[in-house]
GROMACS .gro file of C-alpha atoms in nm:
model
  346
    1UNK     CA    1 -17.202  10.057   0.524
    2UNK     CA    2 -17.485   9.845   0.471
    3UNK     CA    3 -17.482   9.498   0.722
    4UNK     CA    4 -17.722   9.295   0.555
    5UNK     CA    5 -17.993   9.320   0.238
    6UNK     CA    6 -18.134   9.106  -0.004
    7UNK     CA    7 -17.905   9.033  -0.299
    8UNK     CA    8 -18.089   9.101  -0.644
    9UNK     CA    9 -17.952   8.747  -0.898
   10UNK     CA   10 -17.691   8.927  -1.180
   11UNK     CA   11 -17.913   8.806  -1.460
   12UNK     CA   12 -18.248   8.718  -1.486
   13UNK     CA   13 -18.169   8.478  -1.775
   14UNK     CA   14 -17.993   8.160  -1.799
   15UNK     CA   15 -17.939   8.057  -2.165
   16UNK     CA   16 -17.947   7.661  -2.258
   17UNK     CA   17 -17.772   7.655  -2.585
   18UNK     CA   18 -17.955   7.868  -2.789
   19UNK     CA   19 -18.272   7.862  -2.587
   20UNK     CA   20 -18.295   8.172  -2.309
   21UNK     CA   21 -18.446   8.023  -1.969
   22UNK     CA   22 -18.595   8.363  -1.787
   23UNK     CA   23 -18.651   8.359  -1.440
   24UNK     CA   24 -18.953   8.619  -1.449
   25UNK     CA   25 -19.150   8.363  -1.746
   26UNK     CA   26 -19.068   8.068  -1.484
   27UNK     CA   27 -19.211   8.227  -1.201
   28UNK     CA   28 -19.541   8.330  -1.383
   29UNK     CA   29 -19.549   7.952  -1.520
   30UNK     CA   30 -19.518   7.791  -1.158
   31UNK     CA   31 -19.760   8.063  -1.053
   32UNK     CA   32 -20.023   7.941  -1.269
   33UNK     CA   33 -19.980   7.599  -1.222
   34UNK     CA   34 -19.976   7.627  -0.848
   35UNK     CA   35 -20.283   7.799  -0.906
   36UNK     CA   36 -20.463   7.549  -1.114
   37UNK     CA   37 -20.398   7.304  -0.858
   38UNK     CA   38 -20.507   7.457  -0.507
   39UNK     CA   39 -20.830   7.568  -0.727
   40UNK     CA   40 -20.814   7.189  -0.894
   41UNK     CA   41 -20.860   7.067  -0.525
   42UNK     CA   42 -21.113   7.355  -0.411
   43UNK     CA   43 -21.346   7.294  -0.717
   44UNK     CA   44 -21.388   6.887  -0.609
   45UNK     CA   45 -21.444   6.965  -0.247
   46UNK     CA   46 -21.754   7.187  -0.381
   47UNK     CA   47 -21.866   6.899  -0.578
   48UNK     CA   48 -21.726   6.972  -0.945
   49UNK     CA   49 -21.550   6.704  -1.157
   50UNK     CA   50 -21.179   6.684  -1.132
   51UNK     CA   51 -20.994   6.838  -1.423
   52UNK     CA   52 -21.292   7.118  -1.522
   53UNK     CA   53 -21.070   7.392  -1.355
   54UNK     CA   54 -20.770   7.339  -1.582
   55UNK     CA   55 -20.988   7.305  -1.905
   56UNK     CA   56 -21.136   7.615  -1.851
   57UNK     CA   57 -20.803   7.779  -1.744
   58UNK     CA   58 -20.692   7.740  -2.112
   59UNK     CA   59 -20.961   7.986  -2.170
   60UNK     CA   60 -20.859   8.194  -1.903
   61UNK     CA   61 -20.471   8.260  -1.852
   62UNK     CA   62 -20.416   8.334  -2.271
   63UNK     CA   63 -20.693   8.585  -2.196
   64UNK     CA   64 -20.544   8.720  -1.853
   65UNK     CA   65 -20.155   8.714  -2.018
   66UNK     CA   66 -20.300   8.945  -2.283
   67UNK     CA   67 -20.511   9.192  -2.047
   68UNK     CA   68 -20.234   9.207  -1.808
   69UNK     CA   69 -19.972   9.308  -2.059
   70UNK     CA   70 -20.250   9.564  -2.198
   71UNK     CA   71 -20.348   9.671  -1.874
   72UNK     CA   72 -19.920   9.756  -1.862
   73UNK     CA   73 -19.889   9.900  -2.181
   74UNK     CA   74 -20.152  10.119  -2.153
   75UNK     CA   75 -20.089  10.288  -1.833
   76UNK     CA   76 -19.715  10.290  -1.931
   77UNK     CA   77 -19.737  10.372  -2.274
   78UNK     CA   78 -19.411  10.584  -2.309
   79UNK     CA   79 -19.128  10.297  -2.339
   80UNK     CA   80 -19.358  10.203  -2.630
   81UNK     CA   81 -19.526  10.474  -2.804
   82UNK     CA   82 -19.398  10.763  -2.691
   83UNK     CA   83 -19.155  10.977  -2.820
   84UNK     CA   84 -18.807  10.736  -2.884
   85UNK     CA   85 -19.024  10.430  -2.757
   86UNK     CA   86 -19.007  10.109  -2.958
   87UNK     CA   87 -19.390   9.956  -3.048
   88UNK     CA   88 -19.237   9.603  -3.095
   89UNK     CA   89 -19.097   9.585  -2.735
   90UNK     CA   90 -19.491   9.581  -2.614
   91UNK     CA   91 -19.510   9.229  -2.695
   92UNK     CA   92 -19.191   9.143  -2.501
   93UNK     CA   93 -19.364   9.001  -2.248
   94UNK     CA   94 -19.031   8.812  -2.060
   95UNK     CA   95 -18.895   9.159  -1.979
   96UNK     CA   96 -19.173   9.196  -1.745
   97UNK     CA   97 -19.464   9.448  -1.771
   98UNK     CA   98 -19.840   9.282  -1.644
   99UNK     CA   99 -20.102   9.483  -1.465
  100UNK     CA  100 -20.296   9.270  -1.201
  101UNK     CA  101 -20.580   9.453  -1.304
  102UNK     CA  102 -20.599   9.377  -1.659
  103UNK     CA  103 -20.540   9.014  -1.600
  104UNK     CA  104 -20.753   8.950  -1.369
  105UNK     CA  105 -21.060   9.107  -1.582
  106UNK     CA  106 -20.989   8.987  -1.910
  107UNK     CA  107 -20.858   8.681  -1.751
  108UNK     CA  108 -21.228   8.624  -1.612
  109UNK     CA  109 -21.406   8.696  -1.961
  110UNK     CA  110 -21.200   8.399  -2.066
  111UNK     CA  111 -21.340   8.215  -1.767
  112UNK     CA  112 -21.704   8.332  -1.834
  113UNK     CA  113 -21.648   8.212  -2.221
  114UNK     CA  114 -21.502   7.879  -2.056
  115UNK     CA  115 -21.765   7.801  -1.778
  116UNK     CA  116 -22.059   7.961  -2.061
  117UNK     CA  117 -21.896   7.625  -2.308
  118UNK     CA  118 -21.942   7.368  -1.992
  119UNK     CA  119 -22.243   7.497  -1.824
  120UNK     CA  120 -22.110   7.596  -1.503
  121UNK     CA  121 -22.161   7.888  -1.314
  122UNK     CA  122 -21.878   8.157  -1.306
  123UNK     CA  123 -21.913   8.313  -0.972
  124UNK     CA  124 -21.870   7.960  -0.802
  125UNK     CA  125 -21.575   7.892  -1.044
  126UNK     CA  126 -21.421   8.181  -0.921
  127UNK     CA  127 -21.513   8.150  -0.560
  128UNK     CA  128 -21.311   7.769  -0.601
  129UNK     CA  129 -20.999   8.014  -0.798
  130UNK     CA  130 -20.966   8.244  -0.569
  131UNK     CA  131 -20.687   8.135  -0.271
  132UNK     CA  132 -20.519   7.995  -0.569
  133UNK     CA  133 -20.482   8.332  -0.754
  134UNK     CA  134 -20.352   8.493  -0.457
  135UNK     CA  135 -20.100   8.177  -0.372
  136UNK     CA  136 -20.004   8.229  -0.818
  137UNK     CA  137 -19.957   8.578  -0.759
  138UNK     CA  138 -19.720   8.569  -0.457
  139UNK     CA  139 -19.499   8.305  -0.660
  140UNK     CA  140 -19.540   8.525  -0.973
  141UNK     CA  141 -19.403   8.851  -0.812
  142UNK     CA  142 -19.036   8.677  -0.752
  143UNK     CA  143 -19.014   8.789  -1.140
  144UNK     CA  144 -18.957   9.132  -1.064
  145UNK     CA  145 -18.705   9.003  -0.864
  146UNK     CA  146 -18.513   8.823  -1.127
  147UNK     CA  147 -18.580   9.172  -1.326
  148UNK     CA  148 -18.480   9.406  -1.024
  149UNK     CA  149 -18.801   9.611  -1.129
  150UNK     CA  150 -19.077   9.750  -0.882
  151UNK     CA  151 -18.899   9.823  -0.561
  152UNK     CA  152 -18.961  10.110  -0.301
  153UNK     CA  153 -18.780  10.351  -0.189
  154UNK     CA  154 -18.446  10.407  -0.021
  155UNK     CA  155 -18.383  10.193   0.278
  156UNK     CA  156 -18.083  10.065   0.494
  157UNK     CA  157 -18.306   9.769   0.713
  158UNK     CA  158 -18.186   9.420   0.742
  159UNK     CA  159 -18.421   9.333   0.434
  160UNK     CA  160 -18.344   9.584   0.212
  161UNK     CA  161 -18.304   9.442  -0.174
  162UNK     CA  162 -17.988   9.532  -0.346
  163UNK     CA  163 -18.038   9.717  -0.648
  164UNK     CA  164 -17.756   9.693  -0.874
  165UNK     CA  165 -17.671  10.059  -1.137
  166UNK     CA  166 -17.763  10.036  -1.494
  167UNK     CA  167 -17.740  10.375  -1.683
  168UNK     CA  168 -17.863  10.223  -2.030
  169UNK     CA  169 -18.218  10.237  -1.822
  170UNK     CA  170 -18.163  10.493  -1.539
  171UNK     CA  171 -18.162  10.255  -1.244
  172UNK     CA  172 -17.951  10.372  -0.989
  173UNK     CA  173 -17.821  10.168  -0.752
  174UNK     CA  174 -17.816  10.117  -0.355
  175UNK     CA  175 -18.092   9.952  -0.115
  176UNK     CA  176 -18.435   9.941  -0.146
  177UNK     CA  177 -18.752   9.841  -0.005
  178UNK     CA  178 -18.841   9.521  -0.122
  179UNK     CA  179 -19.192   9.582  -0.248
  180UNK     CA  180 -19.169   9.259  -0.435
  181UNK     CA  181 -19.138   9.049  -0.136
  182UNK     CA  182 -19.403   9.264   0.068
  183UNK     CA  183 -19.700   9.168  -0.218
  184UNK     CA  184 -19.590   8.839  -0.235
  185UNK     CA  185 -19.597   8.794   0.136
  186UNK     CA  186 -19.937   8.946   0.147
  187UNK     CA  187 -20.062   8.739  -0.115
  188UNK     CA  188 -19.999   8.436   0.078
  189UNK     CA  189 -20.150   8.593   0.364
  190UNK     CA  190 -20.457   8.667   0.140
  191UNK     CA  191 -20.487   8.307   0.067
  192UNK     CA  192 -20.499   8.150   0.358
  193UNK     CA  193 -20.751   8.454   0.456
  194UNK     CA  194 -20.977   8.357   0.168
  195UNK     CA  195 -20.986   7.949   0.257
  196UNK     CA  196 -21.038   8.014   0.644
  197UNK     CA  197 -21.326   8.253   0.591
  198UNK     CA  198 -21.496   8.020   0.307
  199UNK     CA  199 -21.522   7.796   0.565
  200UNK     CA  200 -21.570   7.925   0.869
  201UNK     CA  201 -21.899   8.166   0.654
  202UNK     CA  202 -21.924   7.888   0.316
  203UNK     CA  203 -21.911   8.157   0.093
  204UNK     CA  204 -22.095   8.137  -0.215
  205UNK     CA  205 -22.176   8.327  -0.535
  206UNK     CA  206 -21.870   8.502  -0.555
  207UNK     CA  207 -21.805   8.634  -0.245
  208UNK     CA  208 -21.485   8.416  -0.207
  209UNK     CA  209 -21.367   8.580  -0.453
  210UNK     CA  210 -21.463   8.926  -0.380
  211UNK     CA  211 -21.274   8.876  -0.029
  212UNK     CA  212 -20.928   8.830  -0.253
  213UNK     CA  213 -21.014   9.128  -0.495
  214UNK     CA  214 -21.090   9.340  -0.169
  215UNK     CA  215 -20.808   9.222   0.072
  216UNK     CA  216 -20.530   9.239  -0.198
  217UNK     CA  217 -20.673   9.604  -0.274
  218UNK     CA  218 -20.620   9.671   0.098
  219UNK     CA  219 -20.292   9.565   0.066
  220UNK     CA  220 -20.154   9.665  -0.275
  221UNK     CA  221 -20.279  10.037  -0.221
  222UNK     CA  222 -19.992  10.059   0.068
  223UNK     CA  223 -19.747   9.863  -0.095
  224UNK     CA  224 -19.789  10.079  -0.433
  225UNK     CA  225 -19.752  10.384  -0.231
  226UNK     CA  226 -19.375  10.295  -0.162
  227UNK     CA  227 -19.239  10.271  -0.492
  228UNK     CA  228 -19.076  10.456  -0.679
  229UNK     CA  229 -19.076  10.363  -1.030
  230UNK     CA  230 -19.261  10.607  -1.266
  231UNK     CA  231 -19.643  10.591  -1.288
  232UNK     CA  232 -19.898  10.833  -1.364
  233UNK     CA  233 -20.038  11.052  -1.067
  234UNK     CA  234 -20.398  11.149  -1.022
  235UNK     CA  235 -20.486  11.451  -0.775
  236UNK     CA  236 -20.147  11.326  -0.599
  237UNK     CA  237 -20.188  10.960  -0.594
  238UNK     CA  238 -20.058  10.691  -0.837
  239UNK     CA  239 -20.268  10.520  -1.079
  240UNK     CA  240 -20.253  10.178  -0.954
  241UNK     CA  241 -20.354  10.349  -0.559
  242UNK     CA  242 -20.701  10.449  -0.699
  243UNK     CA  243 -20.725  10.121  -0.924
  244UNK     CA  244 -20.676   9.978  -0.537
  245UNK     CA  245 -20.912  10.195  -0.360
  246UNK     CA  246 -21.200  10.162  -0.614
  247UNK     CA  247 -21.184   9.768  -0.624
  248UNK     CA  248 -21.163   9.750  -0.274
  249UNK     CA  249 -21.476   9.974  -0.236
  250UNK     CA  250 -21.655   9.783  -0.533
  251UNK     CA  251 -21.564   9.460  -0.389
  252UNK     CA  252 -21.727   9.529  -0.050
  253UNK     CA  253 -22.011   9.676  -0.153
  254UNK     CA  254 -22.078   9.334  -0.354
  255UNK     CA  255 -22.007   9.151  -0.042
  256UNK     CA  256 -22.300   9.330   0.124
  257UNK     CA  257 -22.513   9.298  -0.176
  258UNK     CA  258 -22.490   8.986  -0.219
  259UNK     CA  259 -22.541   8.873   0.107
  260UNK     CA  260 -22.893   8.958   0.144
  261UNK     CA  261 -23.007   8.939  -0.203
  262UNK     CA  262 -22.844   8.561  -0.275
  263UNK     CA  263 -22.778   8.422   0.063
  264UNK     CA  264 -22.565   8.091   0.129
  265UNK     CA  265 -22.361   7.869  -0.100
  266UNK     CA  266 -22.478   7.687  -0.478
  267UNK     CA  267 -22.552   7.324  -0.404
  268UNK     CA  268 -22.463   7.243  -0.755
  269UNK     CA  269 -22.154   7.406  -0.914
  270UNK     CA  270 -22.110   7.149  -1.209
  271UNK     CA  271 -22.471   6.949  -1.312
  272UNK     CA  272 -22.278   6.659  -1.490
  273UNK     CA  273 -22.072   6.575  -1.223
  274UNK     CA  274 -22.397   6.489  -0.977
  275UNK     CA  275 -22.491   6.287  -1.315
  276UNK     CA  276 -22.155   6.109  -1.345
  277UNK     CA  277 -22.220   6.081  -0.959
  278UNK     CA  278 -22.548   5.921  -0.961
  279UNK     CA  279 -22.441   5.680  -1.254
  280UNK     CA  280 -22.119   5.514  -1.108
  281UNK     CA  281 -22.340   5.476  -0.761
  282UNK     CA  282 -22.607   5.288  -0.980
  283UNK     CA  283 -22.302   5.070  -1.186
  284UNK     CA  284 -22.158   5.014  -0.801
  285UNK     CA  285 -22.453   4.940  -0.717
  286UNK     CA  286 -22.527   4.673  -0.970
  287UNK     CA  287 -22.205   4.519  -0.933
  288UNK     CA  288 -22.241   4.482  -0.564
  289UNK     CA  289 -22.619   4.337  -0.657
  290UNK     CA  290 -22.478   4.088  -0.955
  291UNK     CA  291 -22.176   3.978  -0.717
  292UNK     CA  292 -22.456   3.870  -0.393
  293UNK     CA  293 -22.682   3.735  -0.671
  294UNK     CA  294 -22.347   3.491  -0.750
  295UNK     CA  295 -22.290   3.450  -0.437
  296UNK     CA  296 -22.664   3.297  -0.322
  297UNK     CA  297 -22.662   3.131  -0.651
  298UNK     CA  298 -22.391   2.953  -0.536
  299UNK     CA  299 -22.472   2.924  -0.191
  300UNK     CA  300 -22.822   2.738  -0.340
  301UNK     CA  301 -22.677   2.527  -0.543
  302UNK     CA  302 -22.455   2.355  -0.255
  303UNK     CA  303 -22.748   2.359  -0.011
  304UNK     CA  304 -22.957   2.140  -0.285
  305UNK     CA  305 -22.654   1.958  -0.355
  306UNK     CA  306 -22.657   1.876   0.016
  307UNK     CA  307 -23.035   1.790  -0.007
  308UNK     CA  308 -22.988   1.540  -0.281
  309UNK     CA  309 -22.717   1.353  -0.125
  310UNK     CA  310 -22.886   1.363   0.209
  311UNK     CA  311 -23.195   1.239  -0.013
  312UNK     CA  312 -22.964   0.963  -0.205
  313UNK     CA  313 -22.851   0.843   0.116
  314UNK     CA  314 -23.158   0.831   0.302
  315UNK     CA  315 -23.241   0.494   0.077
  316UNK     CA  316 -22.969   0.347   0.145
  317UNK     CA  317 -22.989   0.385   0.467
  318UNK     CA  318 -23.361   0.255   0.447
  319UNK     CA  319 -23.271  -0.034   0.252
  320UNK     CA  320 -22.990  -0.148   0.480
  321UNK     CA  321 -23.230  -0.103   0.743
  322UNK     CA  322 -23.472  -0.372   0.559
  323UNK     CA  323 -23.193  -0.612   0.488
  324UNK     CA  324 -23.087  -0.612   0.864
  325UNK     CA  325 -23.477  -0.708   0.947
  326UNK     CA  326 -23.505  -0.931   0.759
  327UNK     CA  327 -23.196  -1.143   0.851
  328UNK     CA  328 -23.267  -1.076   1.244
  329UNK     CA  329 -23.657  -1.281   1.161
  330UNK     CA  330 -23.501  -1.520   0.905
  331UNK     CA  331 -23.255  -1.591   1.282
  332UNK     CA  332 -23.547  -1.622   1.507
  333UNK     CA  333 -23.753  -1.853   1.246
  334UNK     CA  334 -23.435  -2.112   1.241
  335UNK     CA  335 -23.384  -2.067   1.592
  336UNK     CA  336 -23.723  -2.094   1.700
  337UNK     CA  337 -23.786  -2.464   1.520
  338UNK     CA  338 -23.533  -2.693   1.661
  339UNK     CA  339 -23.614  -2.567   2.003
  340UNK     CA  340 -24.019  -2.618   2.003
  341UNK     CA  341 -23.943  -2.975   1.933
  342UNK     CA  342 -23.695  -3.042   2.172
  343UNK     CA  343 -23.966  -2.915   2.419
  344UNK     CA  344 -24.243  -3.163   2.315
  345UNK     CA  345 -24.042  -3.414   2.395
  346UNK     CA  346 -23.958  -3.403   2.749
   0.00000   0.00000   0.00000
């Protein structure tokens, strides 16, 4: 008797009327947007305009949607082309069905195209994207939830998922590792691995990015060795194990590489931002230099206006001066008269 798992939701669509609201399309839409933002806010701290990251992700997620379902079809071609598969159910993207891998290459030949159209460099775009494709991918895997697709194997632990039985696809039911949940939990750790090591080493020239290609790798080759959903084998392994081990391997070796041959971080990521820079410091400045030119302008005028009332004044004062002379002698004169003759007298 199992004590306690994770319950799987009984549909993975809500409908609105007419219009079906699918919980795995939501979670990639939050993912990317979530994505956009922490890379938004990565991309100014480097020194790049605000909004560049989200003009050239409309290059970029079309072109990852697309690889990733390709990436799917491909290496799971049966459902679709094989023999009682159904072509048209390849582009039926909200049953869920995207490859990592594919997205994340094509996804960054829409970025080149994008950054190649604004002039910026695509290593330090993706160096700013990075910790925000891991923190899109960990929100993006709850899909699979929604879909109760791409779980693990048998299990009766406290965290098992609940699987329910569906015969029209062969699911059987019971309790299962939550594979789901593991990835998305390790994506989040792979964020916040990627941010603390760009700044603790100020990675540069791609190498950000390289750190979330090579620690997911670490961690999806375990997690993709505990499921159980069909997948083509190589020499014993899964498909999506080697696709793991060979990007891991490619990404370090890049790492290295890169570190001696292009050491340190770009100073410049986006040119016309420095420009826009440098030309709202010189408008600042000649505001700040117009308002203290109104200012002494002003403070001039009221010193003169000082001087020329001191300087009306000042006659006035001189002239009162006169008048007050001229009465005092015009006293003595009178005063003087009577008194010399009184004196001849006596």
């Amino acid at each position: 008797m199992d004590l306690a798992f994770i319950p799987s939701p009984s549909t993975g669509v809500v409908h609105l009327g007419p219009i079906p609201l699918r919980g795995y399309a939501f979670c990639i839409i939050i993912g990317v947007f979530i994505g956009v933002w922490l890379g938004n806010k990565r991309w100014i701290q480097r020194g790049g305009r605000s909004g560049t990251v989200a003009d050239i992700a409309v290059w970029a997620v079309p072109f990852g949607l697309v690889g990733g379902r390709l990436y799917h079809v491909i290496t799971t071609y049966e459902p679709y082309f094989g023999k009682g598969g159904h072509p048209l159910n390849a582009f039926k993207v909200w049953e869920g069905g995207l490859g990592i891998w594919g997205a994340v290459a094509l996804g960054a030949v829409g970025a080149w195209i994008g950054c190649r159209r604004r002039g910026i460099p695509l290593p330090a775009y993706m160096d700013a994207l990075a910790p925000g494709l891991a923190l899109g991918q960990a929100i993006g895997r709850w899909g699979n939830w929604f879909n109760q697709e791409l779980y693990g194997r048998a299990t009766d632990l406290p965290w098992a998922l609940k699987i329910s039985d569906d015969p029209s696809i062969g699911r059987v039911g019971g309790t299962y590792h939550p594979t789901f949940l593991y990835e998305s939990l390790w994506c989040i750790g792979v964020a916040l691995l990627v941010i603390w090591a760009d700044k603790r080493f100020k990675l540069g020239h791609g190498r950000a990015f390289a750190l979330y290609v090579a620690s997911y790798c670490a961690g999806r080759a375990w997690i993709e060795y505990m499921r159980v959903d069909e997948a083509h084998h190589i020499l014993g392994l899964r498909l999506n194990v080697w696709t793991a081990l060979i990007g891991l391997l490619l990404s370090v070796v890049y790492i290295v590489v890169s570190t001696k041959k292009i050491p340190g971080r770009e100073e410049v990521v986006e040119p016309g931002a420095l420009a826009a820079d440098d030309a709202g410091a010189k408008t600042d400045g000649a505001k700040a230099r117009t308002a203290g030119a109104t200012a002494g302008a002003k403070t001039s005028g009221g010193e003169r206006d000082k001087e020329a009332a001191g300087t009306k004044a000042a006659p006035e004062a001189a002239g009162s001066g006169k008048e007050s002379v001229a009465n005092g002698a015009a006293k003595l004169t009178k005063d003087a008269g009577p008194g010399g003759r009184s004196g001849k007298k006596s």
